[in-house]
mmCIF file of C-alpha atoms in Angstrom:
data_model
loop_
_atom_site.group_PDB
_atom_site.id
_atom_site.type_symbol
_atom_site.label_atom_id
_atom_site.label_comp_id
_atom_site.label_asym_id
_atom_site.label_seq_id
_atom_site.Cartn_x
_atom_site.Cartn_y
_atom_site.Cartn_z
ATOM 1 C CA UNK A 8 153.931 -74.701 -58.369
ATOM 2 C CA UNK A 9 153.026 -75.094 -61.845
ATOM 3 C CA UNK A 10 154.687 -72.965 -64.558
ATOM 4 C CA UNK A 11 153.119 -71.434 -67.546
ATOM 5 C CA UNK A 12 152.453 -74.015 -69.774
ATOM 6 C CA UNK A 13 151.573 -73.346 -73.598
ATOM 7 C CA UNK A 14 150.404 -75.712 -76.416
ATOM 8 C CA UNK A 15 150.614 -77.369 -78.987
ATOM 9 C CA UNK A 16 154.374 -77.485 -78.078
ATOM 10 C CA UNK A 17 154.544 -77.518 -82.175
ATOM 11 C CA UNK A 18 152.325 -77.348 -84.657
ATOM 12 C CA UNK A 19 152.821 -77.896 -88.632
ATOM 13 C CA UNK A 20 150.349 -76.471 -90.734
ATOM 14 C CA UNK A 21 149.904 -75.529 -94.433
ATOM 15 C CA UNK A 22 149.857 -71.926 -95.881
ATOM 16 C CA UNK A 23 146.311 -69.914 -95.757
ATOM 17 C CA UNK A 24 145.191 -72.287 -93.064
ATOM 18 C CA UNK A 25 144.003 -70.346 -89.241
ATOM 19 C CA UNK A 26 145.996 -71.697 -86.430
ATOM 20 C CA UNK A 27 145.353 -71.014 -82.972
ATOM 21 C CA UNK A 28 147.758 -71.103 -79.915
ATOM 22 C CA UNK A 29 146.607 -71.626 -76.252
ATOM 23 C CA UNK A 30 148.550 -69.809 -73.195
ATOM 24 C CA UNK A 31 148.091 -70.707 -69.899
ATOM 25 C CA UNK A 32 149.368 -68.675 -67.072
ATOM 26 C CA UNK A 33 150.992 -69.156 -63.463
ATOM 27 C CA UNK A 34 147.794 -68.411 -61.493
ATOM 28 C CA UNK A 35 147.636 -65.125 -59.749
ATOM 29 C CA UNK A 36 149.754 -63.938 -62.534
ATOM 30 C CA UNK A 37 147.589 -60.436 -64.047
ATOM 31 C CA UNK A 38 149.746 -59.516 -66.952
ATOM 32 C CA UNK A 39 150.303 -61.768 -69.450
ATOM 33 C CA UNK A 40 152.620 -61.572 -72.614
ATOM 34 C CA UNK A 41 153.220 -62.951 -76.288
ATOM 35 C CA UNK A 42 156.321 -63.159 -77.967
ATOM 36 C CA UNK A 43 157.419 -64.408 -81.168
ATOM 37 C CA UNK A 44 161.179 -66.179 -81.717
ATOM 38 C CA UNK A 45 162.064 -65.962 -85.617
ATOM 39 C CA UNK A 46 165.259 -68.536 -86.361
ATOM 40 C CA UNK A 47 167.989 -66.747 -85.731
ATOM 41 C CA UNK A 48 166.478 -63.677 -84.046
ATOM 42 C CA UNK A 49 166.063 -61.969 -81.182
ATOM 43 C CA UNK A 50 162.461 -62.206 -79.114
ATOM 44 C CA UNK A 51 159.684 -59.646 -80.987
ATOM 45 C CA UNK A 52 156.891 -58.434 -78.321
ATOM 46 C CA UNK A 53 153.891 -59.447 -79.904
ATOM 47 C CA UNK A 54 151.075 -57.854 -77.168
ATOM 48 C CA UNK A 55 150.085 -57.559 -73.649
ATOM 49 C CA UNK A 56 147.235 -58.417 -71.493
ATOM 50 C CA UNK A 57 147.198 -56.032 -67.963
ATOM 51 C CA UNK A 58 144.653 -57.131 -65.363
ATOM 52 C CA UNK A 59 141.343 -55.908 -66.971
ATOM 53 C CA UNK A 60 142.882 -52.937 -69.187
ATOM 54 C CA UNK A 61 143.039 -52.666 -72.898
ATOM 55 C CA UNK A 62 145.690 -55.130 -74.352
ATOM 56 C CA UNK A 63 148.850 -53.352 -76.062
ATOM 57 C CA UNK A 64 148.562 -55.007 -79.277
ATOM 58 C CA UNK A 65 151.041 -52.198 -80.538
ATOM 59 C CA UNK A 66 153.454 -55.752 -81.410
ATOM 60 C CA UNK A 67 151.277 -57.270 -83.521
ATOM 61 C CA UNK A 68 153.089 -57.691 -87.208
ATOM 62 C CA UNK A 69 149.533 -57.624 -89.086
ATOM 63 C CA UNK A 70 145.573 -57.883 -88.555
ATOM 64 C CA UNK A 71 145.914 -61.498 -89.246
ATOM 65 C CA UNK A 72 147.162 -61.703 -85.447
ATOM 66 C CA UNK A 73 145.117 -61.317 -83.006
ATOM 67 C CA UNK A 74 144.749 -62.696 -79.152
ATOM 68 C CA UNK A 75 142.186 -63.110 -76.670
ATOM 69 C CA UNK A 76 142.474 -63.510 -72.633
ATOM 70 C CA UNK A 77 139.226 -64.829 -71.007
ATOM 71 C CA UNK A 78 138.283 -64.409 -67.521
ATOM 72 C CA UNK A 79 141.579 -63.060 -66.995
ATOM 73 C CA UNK A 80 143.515 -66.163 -66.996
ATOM 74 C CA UNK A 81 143.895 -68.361 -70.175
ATOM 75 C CA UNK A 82 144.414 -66.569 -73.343
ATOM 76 C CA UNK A 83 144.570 -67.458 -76.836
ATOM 77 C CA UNK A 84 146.553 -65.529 -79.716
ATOM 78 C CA UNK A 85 145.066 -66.686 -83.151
ATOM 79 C CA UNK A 86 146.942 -66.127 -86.693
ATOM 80 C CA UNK A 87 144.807 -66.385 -89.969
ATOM 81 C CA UNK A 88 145.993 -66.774 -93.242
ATOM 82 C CA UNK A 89 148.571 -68.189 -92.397
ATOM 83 C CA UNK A 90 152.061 -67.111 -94.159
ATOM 84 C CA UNK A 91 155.365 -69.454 -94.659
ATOM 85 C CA UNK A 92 157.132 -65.998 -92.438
ATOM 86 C CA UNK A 93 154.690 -66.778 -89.587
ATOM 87 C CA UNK A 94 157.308 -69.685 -88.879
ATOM 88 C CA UNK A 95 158.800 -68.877 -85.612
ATOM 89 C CA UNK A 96 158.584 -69.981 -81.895
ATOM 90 C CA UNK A 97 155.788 -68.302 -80.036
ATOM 91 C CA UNK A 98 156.430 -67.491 -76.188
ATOM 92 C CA UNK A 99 154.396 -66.692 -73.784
ATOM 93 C CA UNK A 100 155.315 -65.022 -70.308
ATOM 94 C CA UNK A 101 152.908 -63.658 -67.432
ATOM 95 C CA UNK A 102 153.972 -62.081 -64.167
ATOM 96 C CA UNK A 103 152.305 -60.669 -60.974
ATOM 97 C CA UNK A 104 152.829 -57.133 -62.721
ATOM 98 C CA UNK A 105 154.041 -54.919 -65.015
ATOM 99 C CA UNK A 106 157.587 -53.027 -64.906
ATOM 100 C CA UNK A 107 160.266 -54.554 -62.959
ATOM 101 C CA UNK A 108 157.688 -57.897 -62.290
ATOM 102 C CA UNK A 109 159.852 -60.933 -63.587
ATOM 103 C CA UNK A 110 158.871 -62.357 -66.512
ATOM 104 C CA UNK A 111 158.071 -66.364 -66.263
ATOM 105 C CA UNK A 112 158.467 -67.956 -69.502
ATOM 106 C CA UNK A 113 156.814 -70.630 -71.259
ATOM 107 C CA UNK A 114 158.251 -73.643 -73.339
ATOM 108 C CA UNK A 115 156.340 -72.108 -76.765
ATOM 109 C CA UNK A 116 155.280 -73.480 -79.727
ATOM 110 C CA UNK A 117 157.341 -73.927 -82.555
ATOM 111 C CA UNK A 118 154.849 -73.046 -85.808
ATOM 112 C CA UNK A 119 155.623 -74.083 -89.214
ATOM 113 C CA UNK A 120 153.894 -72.904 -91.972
ATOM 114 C CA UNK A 121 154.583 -75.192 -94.957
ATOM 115 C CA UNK B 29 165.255 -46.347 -81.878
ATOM 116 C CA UNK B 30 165.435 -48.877 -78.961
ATOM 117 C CA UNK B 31 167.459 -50.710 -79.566
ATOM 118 C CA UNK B 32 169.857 -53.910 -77.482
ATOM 119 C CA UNK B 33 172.882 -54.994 -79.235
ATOM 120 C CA UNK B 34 175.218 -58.142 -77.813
ATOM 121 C CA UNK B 35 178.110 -59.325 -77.970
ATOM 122 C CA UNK B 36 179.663 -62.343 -79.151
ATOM 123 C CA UNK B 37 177.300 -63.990 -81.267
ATOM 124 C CA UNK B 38 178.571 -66.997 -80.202
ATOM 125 C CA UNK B 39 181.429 -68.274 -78.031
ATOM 126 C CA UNK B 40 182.867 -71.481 -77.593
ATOM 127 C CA UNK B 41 185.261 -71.779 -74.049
ATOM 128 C CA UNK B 42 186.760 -75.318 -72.320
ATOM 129 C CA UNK B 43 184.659 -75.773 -68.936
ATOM 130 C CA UNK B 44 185.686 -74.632 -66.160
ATOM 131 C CA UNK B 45 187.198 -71.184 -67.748
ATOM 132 C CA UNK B 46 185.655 -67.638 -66.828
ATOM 133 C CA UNK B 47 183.470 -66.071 -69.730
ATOM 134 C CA UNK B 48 182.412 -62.274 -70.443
ATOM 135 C CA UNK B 49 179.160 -61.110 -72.505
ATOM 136 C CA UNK B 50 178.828 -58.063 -73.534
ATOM 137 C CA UNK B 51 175.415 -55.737 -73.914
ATOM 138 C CA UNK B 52 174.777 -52.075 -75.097
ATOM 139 C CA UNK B 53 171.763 -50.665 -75.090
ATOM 140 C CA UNK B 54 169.881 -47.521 -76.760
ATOM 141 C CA UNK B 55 166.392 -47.876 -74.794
ATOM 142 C CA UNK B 56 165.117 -44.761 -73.734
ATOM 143 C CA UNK B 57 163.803 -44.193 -70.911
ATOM 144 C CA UNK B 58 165.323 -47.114 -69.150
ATOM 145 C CA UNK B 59 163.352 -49.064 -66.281
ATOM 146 C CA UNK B 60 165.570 -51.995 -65.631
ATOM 147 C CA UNK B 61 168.110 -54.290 -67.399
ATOM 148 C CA UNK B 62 167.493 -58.311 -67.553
ATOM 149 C CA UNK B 63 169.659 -61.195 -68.630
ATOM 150 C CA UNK B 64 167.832 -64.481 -69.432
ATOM 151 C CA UNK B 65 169.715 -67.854 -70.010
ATOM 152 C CA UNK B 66 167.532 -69.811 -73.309
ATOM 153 C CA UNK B 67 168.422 -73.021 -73.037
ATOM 154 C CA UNK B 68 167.386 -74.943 -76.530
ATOM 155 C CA UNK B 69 163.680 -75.812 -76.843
ATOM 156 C CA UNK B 70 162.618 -73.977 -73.782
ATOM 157 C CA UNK B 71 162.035 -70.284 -72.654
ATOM 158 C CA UNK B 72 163.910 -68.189 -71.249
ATOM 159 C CA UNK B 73 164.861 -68.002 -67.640
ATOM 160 C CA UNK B 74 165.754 -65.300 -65.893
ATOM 161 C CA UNK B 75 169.100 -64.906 -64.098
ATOM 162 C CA UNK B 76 169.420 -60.807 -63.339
ATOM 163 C CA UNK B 77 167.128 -58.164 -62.804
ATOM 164 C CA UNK B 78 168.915 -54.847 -62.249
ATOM 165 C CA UNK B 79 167.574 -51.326 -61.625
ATOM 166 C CA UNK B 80 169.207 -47.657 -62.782
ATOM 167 C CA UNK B 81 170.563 -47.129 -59.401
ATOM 168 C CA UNK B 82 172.006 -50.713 -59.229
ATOM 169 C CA UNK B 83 175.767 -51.632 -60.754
ATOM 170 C CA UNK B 84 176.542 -55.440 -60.148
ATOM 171 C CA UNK B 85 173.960 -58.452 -59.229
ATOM 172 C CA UNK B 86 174.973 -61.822 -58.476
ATOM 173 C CA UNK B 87 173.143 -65.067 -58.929
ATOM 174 C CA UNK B 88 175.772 -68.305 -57.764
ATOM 175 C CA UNK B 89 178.131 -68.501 -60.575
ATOM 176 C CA UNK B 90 176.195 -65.794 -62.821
ATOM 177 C CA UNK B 91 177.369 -62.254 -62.191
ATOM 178 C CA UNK B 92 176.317 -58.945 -64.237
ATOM 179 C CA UNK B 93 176.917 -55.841 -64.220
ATOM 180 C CA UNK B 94 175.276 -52.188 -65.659
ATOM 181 C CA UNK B 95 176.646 -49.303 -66.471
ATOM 182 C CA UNK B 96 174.026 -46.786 -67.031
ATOM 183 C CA UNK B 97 175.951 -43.486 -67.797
ATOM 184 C CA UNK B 98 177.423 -46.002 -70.894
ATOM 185 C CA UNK B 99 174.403 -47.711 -71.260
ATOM 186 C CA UNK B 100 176.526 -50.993 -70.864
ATOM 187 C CA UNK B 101 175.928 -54.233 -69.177
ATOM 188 C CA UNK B 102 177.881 -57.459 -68.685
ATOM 189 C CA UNK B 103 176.981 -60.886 -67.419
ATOM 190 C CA UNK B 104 180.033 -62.955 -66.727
ATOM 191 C CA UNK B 105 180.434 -66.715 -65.860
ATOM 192 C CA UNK B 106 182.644 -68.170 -63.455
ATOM 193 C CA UNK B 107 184.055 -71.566 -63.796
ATOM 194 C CA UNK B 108 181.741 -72.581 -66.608
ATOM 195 C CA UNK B 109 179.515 -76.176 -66.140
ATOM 196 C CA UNK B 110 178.664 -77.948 -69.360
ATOM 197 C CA UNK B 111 174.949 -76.616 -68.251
ATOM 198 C CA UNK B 112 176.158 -73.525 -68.973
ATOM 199 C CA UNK B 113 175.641 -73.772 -72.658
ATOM 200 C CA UNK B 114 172.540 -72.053 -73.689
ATOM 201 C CA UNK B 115 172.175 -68.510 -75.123
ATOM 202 C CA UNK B 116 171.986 -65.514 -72.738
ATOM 203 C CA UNK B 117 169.709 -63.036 -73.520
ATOM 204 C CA UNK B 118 170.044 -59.063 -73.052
ATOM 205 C CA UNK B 119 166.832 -57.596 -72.178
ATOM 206 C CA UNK B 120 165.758 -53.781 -70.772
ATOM 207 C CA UNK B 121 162.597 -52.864 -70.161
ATOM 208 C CA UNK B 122 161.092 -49.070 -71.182
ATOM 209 C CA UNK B 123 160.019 -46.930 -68.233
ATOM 210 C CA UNK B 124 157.857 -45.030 -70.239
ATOM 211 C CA UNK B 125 153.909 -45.796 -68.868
ATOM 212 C CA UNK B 126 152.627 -45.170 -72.708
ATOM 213 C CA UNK B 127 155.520 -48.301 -73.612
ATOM 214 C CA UNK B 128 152.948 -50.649 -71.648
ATOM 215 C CA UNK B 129 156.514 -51.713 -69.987
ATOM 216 C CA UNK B 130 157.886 -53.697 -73.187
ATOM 217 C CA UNK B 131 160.983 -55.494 -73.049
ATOM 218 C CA UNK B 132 163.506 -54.810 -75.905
ATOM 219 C CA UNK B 133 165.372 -58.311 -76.237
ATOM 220 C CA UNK B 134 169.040 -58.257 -77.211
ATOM 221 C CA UNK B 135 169.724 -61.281 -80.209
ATOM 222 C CA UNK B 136 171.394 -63.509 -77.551
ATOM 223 C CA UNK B 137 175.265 -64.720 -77.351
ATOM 224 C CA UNK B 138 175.093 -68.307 -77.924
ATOM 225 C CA UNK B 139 177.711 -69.962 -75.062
ATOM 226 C CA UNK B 140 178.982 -73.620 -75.539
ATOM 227 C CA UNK B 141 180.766 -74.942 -73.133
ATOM 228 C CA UNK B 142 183.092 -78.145 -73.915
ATOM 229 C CA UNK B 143 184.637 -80.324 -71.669
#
C-alpha cells in the first residue's frame, strides 16, 4: 500500500515569508508525527497528533510553528516568519499507535530559507 | 536529560566485512530501543524494535542488541552490501504517558561501504 507521502519534496523560500508543509498519512494510521532534520543533526520531535486528543506540541522551537490535522488524516505544520535556521529537512511519520507502534517515515521536505 | 549518544560518526569498511555501531542511552523511563537505516534523501526505515525484557533482534543481515542494566545497544552488520551505506539511526522511546511516547533520536553513524 501507499506510504506516507509529504510535499513539496523541497521548497526554497526567502526570509520573513510563511511556508506551509502538507503530510499525508498511511490510512488507518491515528497518530501522526513531525520531525525536523537540521544538517548535520540528529532528528528533533517537533509535535504529535493522537487520534482525536490534544496534539503534544511540547517540540515546537517557537510560536511561529504551528500544525494542523483535519479530519484526522492529512495534516499541515505551517512556519511564519520564516528564519534562515528554519533550514532543515522536515519528516513526517504516522503509525497505528503510540508507544512501541513503528514509526513509518516519510521522504520530507528539504526547506531553505534564503 | 535524555539523552542518545552513537558511535562512530562515520565509518568507512570494504564490502563484504562485518561492522559494529555502538549506542548509549540516558532516556529515562525507557519503553523500547529502535535502530533506523536513513538512506540519503529519504526517511528513515526501521530495522529493530526491541523491548526492556528483550537482548538481541535480528532482521537478515542486520542484528542488534540491548543492554538495559548498561543502557547500551549495538546494531551490527554482517557481510556488508554496497546498499548498506546509509546512516543508522539510534532511537528509544520514553515510557512515561506525560512524554506523549517521544522518540529521542541518536545523531546517526554514517556507514559507507566500498567495494
Amino acid at each position: 500500500g501507499a506510504g506516507v507521502s509529504q510535499s513539496p519534496s523541497n521548497k526554497v523560500t526567502e526570509k520573513g515569508k510563511d511556508v506551509e508543509l502538507r503530510c499525508d498519512p498511511i490510512s488507518g494510521h491515528t497518530a501522526l508525527y513531525w520531525y525536523r532534520q537540521s544538517l548535520g543533526q540528529g532528528l528533533e520531535f517537533l509535535i504529535y497528533f493522537q487520534g482525536n486528543s490534544a496534539p503534544d506540541k511540547s517540540g515546537l522551537p517557537s510560536d511561529r510553528f504551528s500544525a494542523e490535522r483535519t479530519g484526522g488524516s492529512v495534516s499541515t505544520l505551517t512556519i511564519q516568519r520564516t528564519q534562515q535556521e528554519d533550514s532543515a529537512v522536515y519528516l513526517c511519520a504516522s503509525s497505528t499507535g503510540t508507544g512501541g507502534y513503528e514509526q513509518y517515515f516519510g521522504p520530507g521536505t528539504r526547506l531553505t530559507v534564503t | 536529560k535524555n539523552q542518545v549518544e552513537q558511535s562512530p560518526q562515520s565509518l568507512i569498511i570494504l564490502e563484504g566485512k562485518n561492522c559494529t555501531l555502538q549506542c548509549n542511552y540516558t532516556v529515562s523511563p525507557f519503553s523500547n530501543l529502535r535502530w533506523y537505516k536513513q538512506d540519503t534523501g529519504r526517511g528513515p526505515v526501521s530495522l529493530t524494535i526491541m523491548t526492556f525484557s528483550e537482548n538481541t533482534k535480528s532482521n537478515g543481515r542486520y542484528t542488534a542488541t540491548l543492554d538495559a542494566d548498561t543502557k547500551q545497544s549495538s546494531l551490527h552488520i554482517t557481510a556488508s552490501q554496497l546498499s548498506d551505506s546509509a546512516s543508522y539511526i539510534c532511537v528509544v522511546s520514553i515510557g512515561a504517558k506525560a512524554a506523549g511516547n517521544k522518540l529521542t533520536f541518536g545523531g546517526g553513524t554514517r556507514v559507507l561501504v566500498k567495494p
